[in-house]
PDB file of C-alpha atoms (C1' of nucleotides) in Angstrom:
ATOM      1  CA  UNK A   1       0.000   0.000   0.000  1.00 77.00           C
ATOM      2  CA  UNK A   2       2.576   2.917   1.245  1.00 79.00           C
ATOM      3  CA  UNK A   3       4.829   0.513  -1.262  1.00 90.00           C
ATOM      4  CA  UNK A   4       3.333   1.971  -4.196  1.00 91.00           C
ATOM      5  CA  UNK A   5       3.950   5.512  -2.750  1.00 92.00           C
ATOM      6  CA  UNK A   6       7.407   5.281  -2.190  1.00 96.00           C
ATOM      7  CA  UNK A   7       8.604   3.705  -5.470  1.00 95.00           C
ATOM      8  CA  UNK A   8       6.402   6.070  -7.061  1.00 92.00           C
ATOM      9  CA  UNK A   9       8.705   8.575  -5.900  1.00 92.00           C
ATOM     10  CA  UNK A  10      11.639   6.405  -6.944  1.00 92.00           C
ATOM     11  CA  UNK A  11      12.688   5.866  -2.847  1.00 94.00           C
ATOM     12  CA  UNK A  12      13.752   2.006  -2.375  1.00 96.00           C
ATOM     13  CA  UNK A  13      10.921   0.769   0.167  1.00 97.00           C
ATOM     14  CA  UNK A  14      13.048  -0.013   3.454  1.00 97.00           C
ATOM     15  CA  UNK A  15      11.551  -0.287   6.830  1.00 96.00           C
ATOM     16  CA  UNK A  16      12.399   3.111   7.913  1.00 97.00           C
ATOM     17  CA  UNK A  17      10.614   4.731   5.318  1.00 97.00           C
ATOM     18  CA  UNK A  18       7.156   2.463   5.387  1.00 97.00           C
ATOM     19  CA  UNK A  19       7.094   3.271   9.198  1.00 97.00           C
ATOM     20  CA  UNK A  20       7.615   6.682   9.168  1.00 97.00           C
ATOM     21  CA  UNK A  21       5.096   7.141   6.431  1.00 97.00           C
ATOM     22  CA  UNK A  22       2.865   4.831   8.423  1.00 96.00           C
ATOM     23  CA  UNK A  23       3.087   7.057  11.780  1.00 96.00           C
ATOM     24  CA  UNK A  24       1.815   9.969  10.085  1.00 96.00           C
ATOM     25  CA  UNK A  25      -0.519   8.199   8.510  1.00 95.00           C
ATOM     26  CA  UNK A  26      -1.841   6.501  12.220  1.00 94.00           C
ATOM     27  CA  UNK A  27      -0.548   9.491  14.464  1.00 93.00           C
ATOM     28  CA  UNK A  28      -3.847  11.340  16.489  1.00 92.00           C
ATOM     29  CA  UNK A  29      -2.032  14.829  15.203  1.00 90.00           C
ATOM     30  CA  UNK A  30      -1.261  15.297  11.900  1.00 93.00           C
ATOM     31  CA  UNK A  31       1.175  17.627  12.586  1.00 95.00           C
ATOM     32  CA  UNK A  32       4.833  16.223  13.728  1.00 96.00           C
ATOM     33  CA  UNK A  33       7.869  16.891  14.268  1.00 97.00           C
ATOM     34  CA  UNK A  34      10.842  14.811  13.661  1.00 97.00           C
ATOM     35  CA  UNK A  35      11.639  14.183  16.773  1.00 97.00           C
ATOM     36  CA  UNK A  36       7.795  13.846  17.435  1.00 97.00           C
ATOM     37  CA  UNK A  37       7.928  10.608  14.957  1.00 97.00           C
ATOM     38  CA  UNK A  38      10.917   9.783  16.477  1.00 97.00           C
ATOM     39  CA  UNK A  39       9.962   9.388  19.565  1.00 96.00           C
ATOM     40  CA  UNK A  40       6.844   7.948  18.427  1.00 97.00           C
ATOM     41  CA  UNK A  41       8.573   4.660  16.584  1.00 97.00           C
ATOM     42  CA  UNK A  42      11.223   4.487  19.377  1.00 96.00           C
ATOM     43  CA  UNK A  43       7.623   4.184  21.596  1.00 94.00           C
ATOM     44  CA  UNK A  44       6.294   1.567  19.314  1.00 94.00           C
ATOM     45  CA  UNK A  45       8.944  -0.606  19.564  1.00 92.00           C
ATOM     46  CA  UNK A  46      10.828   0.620  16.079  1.00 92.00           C
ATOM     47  CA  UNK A  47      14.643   0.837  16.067  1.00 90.00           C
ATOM     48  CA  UNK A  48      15.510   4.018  13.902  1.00 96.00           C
ATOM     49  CA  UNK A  49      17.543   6.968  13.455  1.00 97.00           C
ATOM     50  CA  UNK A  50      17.097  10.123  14.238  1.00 98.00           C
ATOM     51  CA  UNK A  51      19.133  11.457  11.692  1.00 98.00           C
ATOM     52  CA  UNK A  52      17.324   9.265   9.042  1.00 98.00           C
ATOM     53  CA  UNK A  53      13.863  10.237   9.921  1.00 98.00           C
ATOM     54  CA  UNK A  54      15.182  13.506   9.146  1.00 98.00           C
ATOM     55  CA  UNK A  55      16.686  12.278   5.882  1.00 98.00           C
ATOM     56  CA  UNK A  56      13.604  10.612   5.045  1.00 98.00           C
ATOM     57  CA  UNK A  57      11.222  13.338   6.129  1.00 98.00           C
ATOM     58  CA  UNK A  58      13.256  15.333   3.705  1.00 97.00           C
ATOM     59  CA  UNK A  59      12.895  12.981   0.651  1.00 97.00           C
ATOM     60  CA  UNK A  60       9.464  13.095   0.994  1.00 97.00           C
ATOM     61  CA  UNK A  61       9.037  16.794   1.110  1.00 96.00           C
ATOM     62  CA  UNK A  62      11.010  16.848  -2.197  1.00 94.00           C
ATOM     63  CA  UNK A  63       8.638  13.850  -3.192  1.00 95.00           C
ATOM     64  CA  UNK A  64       5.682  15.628  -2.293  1.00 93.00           C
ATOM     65  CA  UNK A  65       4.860  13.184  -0.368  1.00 95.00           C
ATOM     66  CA  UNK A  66       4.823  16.080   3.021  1.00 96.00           C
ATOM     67  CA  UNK A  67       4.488  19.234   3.708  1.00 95.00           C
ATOM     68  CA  UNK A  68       7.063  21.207   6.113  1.00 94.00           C
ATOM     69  CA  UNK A  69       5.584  24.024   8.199  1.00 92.00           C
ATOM     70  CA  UNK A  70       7.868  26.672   9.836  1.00 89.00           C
ATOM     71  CA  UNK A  71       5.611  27.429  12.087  1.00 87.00           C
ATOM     72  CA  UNK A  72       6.965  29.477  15.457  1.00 83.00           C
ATOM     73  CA  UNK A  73       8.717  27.441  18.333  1.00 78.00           C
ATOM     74  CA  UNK A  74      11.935  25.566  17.571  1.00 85.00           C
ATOM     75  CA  UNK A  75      11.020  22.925  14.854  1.00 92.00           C
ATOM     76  CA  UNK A  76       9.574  22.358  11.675  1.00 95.00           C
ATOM     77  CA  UNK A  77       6.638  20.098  11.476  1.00 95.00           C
ATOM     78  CA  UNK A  78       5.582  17.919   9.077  1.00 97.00           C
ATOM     79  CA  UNK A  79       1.772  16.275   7.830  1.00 96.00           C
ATOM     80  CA  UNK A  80       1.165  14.464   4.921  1.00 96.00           C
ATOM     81  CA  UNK A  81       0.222  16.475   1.706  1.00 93.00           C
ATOM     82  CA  UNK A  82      -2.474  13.812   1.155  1.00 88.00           C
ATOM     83  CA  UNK A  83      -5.009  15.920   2.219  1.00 86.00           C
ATOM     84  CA  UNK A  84      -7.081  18.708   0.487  1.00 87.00           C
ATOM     85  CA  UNK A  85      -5.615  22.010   1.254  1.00 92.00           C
ATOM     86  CA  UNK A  86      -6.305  23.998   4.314  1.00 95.00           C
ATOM     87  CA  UNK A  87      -4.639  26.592   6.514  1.00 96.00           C
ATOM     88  CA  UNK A  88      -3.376  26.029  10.037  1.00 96.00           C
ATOM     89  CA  UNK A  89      -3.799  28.132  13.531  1.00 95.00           C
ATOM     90  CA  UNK A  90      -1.379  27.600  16.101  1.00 91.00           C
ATOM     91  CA  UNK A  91      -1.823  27.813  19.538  1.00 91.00           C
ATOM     92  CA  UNK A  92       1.328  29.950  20.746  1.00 85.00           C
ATOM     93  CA  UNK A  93       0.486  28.378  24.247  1.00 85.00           C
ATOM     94  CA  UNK A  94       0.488  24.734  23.709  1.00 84.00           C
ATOM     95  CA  UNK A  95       2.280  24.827  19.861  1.00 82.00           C
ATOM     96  CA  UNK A  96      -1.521  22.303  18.737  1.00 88.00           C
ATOM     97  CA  UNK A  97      -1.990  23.063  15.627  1.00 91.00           C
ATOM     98  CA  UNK A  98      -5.634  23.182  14.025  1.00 94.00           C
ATOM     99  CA  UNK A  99      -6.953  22.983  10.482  1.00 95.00           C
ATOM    100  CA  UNK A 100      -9.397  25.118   9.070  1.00 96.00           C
ATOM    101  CA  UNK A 101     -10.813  26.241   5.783  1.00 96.00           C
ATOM    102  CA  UNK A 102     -13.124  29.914   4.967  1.00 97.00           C
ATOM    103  CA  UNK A 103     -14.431  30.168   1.640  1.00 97.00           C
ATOM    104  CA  UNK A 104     -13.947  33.625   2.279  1.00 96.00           C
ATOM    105  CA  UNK A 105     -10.802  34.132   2.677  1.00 97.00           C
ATOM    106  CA  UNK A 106     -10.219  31.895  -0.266  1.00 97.00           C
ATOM    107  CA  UNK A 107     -12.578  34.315  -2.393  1.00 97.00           C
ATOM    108  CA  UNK A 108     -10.358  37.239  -0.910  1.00 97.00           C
ATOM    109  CA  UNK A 109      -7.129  35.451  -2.203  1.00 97.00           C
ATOM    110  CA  UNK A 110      -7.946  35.102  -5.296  1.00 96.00           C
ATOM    111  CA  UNK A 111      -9.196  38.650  -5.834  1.00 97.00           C
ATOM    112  CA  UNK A 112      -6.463  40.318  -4.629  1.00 97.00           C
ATOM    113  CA  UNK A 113      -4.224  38.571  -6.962  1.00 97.00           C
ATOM    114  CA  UNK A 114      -6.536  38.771  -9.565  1.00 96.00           C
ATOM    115  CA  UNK A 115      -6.647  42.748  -8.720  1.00 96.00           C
ATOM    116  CA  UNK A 116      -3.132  43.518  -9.014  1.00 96.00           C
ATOM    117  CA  UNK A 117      -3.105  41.545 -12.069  1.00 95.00           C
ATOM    118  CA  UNK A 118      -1.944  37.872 -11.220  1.00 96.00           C
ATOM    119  CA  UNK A 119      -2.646  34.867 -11.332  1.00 94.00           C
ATOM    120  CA  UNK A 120      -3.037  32.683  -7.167  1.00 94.00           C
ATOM    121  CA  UNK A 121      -0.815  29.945  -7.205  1.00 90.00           C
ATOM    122  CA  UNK A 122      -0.481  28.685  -3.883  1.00 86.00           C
ATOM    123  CA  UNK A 123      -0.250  30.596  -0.601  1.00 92.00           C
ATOM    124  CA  UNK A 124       0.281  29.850   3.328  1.00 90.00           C
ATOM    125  CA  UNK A 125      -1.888  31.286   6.218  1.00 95.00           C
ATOM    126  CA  UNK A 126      -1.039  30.940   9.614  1.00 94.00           C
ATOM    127  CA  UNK A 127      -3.237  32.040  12.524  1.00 96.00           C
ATOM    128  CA  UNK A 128      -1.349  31.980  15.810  1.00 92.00           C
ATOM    129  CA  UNK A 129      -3.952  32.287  18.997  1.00 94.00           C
ATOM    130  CA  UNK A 130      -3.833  31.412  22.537  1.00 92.00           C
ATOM    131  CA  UNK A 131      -6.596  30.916  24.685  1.00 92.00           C
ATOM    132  CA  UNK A 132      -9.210  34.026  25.099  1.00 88.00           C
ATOM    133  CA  UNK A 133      -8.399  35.389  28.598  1.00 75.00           C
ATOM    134  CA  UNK A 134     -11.291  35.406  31.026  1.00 63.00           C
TER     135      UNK A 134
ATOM    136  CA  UNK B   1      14.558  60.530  17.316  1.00 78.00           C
ATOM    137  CA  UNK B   2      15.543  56.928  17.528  1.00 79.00           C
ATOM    138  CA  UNK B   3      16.068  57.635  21.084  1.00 90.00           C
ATOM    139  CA  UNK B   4      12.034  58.214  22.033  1.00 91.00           C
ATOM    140  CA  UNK B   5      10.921  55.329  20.078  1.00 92.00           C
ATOM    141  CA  UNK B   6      13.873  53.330  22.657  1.00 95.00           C
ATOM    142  CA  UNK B   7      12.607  55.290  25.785  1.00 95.00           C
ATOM    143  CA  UNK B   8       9.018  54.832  25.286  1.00 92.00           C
ATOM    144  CA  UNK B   9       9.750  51.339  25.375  1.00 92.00           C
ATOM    145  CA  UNK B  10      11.674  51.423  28.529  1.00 92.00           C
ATOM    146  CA  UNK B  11      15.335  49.955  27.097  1.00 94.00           C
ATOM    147  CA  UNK B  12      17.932  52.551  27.890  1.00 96.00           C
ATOM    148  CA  UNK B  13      19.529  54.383  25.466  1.00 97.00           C
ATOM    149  CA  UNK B  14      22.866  52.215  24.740  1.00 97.00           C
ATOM    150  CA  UNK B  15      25.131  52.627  21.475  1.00 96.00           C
ATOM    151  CA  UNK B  16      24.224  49.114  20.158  1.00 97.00           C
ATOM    152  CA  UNK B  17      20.541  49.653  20.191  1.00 97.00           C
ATOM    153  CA  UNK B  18      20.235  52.754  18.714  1.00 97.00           C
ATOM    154  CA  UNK B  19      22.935  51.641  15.805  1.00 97.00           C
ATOM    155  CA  UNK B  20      20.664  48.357  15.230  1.00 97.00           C
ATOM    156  CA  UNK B  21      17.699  50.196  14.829  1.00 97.00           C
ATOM    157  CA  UNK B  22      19.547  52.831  12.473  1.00 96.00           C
ATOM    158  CA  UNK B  23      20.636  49.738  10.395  1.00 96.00           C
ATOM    159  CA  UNK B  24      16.945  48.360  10.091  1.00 96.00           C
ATOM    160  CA  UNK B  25      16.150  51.809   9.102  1.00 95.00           C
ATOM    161  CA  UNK B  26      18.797  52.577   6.465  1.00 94.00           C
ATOM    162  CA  UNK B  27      19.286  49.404   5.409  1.00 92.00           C
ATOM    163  CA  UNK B  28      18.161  49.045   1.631  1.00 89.00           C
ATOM    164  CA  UNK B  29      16.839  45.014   2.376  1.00 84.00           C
ATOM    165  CA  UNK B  30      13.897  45.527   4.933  1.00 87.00           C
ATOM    166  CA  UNK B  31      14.033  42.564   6.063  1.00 88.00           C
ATOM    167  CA  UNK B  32      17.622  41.048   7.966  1.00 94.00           C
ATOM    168  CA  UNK B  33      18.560  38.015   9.543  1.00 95.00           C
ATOM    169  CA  UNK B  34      20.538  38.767  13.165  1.00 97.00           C
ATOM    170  CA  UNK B  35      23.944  37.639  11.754  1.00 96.00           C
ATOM    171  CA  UNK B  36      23.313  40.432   8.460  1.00 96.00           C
ATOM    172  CA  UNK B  37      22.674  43.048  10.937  1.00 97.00           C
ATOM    173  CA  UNK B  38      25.620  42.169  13.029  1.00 97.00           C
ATOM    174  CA  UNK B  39      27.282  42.083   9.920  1.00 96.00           C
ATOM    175  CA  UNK B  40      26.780  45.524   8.262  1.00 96.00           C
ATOM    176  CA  UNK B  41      27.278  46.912  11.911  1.00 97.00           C
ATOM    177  CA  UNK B  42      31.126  45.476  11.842  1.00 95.00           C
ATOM    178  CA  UNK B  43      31.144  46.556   8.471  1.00 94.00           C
ATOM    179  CA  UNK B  44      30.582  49.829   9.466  1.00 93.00           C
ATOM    180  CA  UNK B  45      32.743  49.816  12.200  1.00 92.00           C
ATOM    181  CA  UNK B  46      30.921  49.361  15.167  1.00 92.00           C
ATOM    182  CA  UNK B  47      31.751  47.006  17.812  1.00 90.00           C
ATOM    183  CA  UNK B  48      28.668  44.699  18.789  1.00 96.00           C
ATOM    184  CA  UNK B  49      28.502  41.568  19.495  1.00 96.00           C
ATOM    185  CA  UNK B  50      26.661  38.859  18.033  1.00 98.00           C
ATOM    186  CA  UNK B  51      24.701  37.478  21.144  1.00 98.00           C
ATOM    187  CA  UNK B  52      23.300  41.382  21.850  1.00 98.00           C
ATOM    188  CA  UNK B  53      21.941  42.006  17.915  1.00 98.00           C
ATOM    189  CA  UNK B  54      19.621  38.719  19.496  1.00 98.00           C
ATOM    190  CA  UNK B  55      18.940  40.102  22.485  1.00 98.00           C
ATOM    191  CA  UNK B  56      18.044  43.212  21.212  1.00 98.00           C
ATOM    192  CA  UNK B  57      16.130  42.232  18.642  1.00 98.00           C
ATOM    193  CA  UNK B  58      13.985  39.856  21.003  1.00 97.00           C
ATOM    194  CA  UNK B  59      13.467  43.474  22.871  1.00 97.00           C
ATOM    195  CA  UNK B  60      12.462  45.265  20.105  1.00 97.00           C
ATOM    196  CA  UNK B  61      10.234  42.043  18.450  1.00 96.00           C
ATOM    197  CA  UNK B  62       8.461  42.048  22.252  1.00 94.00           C
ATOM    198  CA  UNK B  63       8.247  46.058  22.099  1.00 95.00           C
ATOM    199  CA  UNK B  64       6.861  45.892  18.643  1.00 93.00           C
ATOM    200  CA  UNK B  65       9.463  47.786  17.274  1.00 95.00           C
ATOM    201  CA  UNK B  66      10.316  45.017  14.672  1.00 96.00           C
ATOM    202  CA  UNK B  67       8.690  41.993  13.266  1.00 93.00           C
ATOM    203  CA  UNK B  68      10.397  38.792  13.143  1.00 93.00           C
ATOM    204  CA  UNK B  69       9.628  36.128  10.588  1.00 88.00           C
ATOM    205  CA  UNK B  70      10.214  32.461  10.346  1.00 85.00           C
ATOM    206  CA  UNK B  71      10.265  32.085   6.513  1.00 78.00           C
ATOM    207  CA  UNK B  72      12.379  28.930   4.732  1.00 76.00           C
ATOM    208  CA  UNK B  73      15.873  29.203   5.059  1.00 75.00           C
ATOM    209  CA  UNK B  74      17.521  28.850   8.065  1.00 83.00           C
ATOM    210  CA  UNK B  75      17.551  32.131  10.340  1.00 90.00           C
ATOM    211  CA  UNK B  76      14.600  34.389  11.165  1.00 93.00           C
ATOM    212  CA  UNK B  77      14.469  37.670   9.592  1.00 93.00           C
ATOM    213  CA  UNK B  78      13.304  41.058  11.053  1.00 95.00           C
ATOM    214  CA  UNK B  79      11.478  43.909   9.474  1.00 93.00           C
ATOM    215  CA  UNK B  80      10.754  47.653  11.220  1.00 94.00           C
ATOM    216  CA  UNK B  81       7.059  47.437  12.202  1.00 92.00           C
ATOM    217  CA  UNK B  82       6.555  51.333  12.046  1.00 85.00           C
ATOM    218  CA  UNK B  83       4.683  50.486   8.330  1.00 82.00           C
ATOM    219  CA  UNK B  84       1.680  49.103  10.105  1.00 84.00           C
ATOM    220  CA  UNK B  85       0.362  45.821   9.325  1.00 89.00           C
ATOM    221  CA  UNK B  86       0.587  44.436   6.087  1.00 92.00           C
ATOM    222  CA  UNK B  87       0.377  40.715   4.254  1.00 93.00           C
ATOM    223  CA  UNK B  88       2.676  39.487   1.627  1.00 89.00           C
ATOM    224  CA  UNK B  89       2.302  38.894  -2.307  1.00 90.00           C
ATOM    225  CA  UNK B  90       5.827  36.689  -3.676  1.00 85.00           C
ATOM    226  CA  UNK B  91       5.711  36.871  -7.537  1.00 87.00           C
ATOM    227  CA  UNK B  92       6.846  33.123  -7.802  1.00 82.00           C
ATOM    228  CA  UNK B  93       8.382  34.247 -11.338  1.00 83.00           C
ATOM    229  CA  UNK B  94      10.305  37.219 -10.292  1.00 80.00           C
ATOM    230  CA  UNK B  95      10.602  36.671  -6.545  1.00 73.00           C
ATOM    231  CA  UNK B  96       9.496  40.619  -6.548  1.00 79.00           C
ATOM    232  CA  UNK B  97       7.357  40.707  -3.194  1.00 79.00           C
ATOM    233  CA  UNK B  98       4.153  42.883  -2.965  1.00 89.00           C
ATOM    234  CA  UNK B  99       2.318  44.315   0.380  1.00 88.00           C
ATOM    235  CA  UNK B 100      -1.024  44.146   1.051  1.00 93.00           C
ATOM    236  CA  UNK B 101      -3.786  44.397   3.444  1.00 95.00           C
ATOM    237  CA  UNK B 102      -7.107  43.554   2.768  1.00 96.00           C
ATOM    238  CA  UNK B 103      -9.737  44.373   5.871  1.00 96.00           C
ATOM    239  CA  UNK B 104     -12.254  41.503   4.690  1.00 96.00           C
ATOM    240  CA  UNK B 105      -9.535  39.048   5.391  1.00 97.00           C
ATOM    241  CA  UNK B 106      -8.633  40.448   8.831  1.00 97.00           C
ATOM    242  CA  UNK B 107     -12.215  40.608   9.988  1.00 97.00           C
ATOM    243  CA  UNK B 108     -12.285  36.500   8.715  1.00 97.00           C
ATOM    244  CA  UNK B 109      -8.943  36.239  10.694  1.00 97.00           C
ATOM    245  CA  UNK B 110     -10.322  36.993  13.709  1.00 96.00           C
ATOM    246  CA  UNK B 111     -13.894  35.821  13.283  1.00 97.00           C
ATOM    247  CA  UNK B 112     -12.275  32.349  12.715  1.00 97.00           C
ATOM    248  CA  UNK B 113     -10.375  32.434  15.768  1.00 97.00           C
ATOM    249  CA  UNK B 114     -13.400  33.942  18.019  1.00 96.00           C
ATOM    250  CA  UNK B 115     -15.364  30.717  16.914  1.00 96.00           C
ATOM    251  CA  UNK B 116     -12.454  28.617  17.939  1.00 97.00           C
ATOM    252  CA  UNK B 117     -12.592  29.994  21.019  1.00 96.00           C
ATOM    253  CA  UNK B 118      -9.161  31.496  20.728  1.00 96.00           C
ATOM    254  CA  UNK B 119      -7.827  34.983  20.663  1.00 94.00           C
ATOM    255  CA  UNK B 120      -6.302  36.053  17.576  1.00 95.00           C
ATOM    256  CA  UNK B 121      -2.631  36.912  18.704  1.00 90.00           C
ATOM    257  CA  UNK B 122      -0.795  37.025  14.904  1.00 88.00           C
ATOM    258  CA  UNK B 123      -0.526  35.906  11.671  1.00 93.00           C
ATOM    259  CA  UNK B 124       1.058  35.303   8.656  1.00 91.00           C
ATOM    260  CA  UNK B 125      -0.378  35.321   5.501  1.00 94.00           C
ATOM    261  CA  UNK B 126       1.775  34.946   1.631  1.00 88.00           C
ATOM    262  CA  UNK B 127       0.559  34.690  -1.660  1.00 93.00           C
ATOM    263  CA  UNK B 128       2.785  32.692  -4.253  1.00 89.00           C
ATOM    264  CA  UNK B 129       1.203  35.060  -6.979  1.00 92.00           C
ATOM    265  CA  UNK B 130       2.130  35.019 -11.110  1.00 92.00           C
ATOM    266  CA  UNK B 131       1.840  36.934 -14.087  1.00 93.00           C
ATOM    267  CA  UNK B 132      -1.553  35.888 -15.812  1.00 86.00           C
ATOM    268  CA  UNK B 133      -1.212  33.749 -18.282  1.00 74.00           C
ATOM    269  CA  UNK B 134      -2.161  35.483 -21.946  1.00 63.00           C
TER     270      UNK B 134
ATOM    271  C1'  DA C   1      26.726  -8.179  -5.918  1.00 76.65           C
ATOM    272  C1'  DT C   2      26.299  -3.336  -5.803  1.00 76.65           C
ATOM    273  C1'  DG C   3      24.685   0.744  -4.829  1.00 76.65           C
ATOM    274  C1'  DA C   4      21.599   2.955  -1.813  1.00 76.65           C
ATOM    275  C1'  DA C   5      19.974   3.529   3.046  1.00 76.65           C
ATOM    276  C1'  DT C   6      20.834   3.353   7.936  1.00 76.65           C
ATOM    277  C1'  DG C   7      22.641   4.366  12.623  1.00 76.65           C
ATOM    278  C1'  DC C   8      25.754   6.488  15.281  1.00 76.65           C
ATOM    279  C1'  DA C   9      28.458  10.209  16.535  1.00 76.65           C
ATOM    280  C1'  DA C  10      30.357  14.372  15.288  1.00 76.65           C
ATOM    281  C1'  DA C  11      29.621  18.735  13.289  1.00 76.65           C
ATOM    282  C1'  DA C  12      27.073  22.539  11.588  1.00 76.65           C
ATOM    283  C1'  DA C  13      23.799  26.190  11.960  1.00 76.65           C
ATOM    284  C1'  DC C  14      21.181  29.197  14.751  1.00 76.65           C
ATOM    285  C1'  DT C  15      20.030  31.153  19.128  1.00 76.65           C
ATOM    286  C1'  DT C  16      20.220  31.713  24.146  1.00 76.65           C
ATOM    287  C1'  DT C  17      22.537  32.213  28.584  1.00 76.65           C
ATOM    288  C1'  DG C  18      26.156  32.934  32.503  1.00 76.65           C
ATOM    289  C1'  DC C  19      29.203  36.008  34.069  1.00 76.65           C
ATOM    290  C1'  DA C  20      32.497  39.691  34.638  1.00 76.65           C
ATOM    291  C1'  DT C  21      33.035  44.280  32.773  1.00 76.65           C
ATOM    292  C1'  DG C  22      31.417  48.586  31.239  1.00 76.65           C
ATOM    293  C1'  DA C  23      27.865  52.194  30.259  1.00 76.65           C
ATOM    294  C1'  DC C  24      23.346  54.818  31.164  1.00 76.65           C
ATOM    295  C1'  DG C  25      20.433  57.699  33.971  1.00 76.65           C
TER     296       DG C  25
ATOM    297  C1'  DC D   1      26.435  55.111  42.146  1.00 76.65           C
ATOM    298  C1'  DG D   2      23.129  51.396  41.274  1.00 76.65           C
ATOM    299  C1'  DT D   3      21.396  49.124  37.720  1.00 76.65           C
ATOM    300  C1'  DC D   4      20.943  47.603  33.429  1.00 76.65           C
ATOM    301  C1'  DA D   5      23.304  46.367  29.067  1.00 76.65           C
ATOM    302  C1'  DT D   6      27.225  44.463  26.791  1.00 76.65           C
ATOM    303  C1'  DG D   7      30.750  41.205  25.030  1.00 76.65           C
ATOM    304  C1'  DC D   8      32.683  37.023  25.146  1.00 76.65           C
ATOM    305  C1'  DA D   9      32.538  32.277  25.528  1.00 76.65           C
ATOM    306  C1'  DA D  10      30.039  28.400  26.633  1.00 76.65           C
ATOM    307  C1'  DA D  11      25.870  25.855  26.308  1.00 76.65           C
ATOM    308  C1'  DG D  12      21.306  24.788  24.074  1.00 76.65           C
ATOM    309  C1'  DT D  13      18.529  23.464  20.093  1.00 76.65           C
ATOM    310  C1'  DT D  14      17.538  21.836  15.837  1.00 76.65           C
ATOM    311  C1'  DT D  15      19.201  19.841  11.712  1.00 76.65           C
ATOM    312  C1'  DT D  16      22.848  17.976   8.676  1.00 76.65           C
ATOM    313  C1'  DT D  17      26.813  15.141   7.458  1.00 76.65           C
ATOM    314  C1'  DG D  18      30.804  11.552   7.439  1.00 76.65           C
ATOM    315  C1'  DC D  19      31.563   6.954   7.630  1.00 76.65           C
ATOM    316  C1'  DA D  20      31.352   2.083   8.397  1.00 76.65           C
ATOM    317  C1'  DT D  21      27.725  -1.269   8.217  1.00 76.65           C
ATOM    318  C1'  DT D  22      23.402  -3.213   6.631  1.00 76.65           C
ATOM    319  C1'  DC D  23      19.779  -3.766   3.464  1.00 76.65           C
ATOM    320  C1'  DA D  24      16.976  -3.779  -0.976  1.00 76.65           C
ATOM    321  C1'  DT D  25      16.847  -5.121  -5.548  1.00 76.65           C
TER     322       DT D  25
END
DNA sequence: ATGAATGCAAAAACTTTGCATGACG
DNA sequence: CGTCATGCAAAGTTTTTGCATTCAT
């Protein structure tokens, strides 16, 4: 099953890879960190590098197989670009991150560009929010 | 001049922080990473120190005298924040960047983030824009 | 078999911090 | 003068890399 993704990609299909792909497929947040899925495998019993899940995390941005978010706080996270797209807020107290999607804004985009005479072909929006104070 | 913008901040008047924030004004790149800044300073003679461009920086980001920004690419860049809020348009073609604000998407922004519950503390918000296609 | 992938440790890149010295108000 | 700020060096973090070994095809 994840075979198919990874030769797709031209990536030899070794353990490391299948389980890495298979924790962010399985993982409760979709959002991780390397050292999240790491820790994770280590957890599950999984004997693998560090440095290779950051290898391998890397390969499959360049595959298109992830997406990397620099969101604030230390490290990058990663999700799986299997999804439709969708923008992110970020709790700046707790670093969760949560999807979201407004038409709206979406309309907005695409006006804008289309205003100052372009064309949309992609673009990021973070939201970073805390918990209202009471 | 500089100097009221420091004082009304409450960071003393020192050398190093007024040169900094001369540099971010002067400078023809608005946005710098800490090591450019420290850079340019040398370059122009002054004597600062690496680890105090940071620190002052951090002051000035928590002051909201500058802006600092986690793009791609390694080290976090800083902008003056005395234009007033404003998004970002990259011409993917040209790498030419365009500001923006549009209120609609603001008032979204921070609609989303009521709904969630959350308080709307910052964001970030780029549009990989292109020429229309003829 | 052979070339790619891995794990480990070391290094690199970026940023923060401890501490003695020096500068601001 | 009493702090607060600075510079340096050392330590912290996050990510990358060198190299011998192991694994996939």
């Amino acid at each position: 099953m994840e075979d198919q993704e990874l030769r797709k990609a031209g990536l030899k299909v070794t353990l490391p890879r299948v389980k890495i792909l298979q924790q962010l497929e399985d993982a409760a947040e979709r959002h991780m960190s390397a050292e999240d899925i790491y820790k994770a495998l280590l957890d599950a019993g999984a004997d693998v590098g560090l440095a290779t899940v950051y290898r391998v995390l890397t390969q499959f941005e360049q595959a298109g197989i992830v997406i990397r978010h620099n969101f604030e706080g230390g490290s990058a996270v990663f999700e799986l670009a299997n999804e439709g797209h969708h923008d992110h807020m970020v709790r700046v107290d707790t670093n969760e991150v949560i999807e979201f999607v407004d038409p709206e804004i979406e309309r907005r985009q695409r006006a804008i560009a289309e205003q100052h005479g372009f064309e949309l072909v992609d673009h990021k929006l973070v939201l970073y929010v805390r918990a209202k104070k009471s």
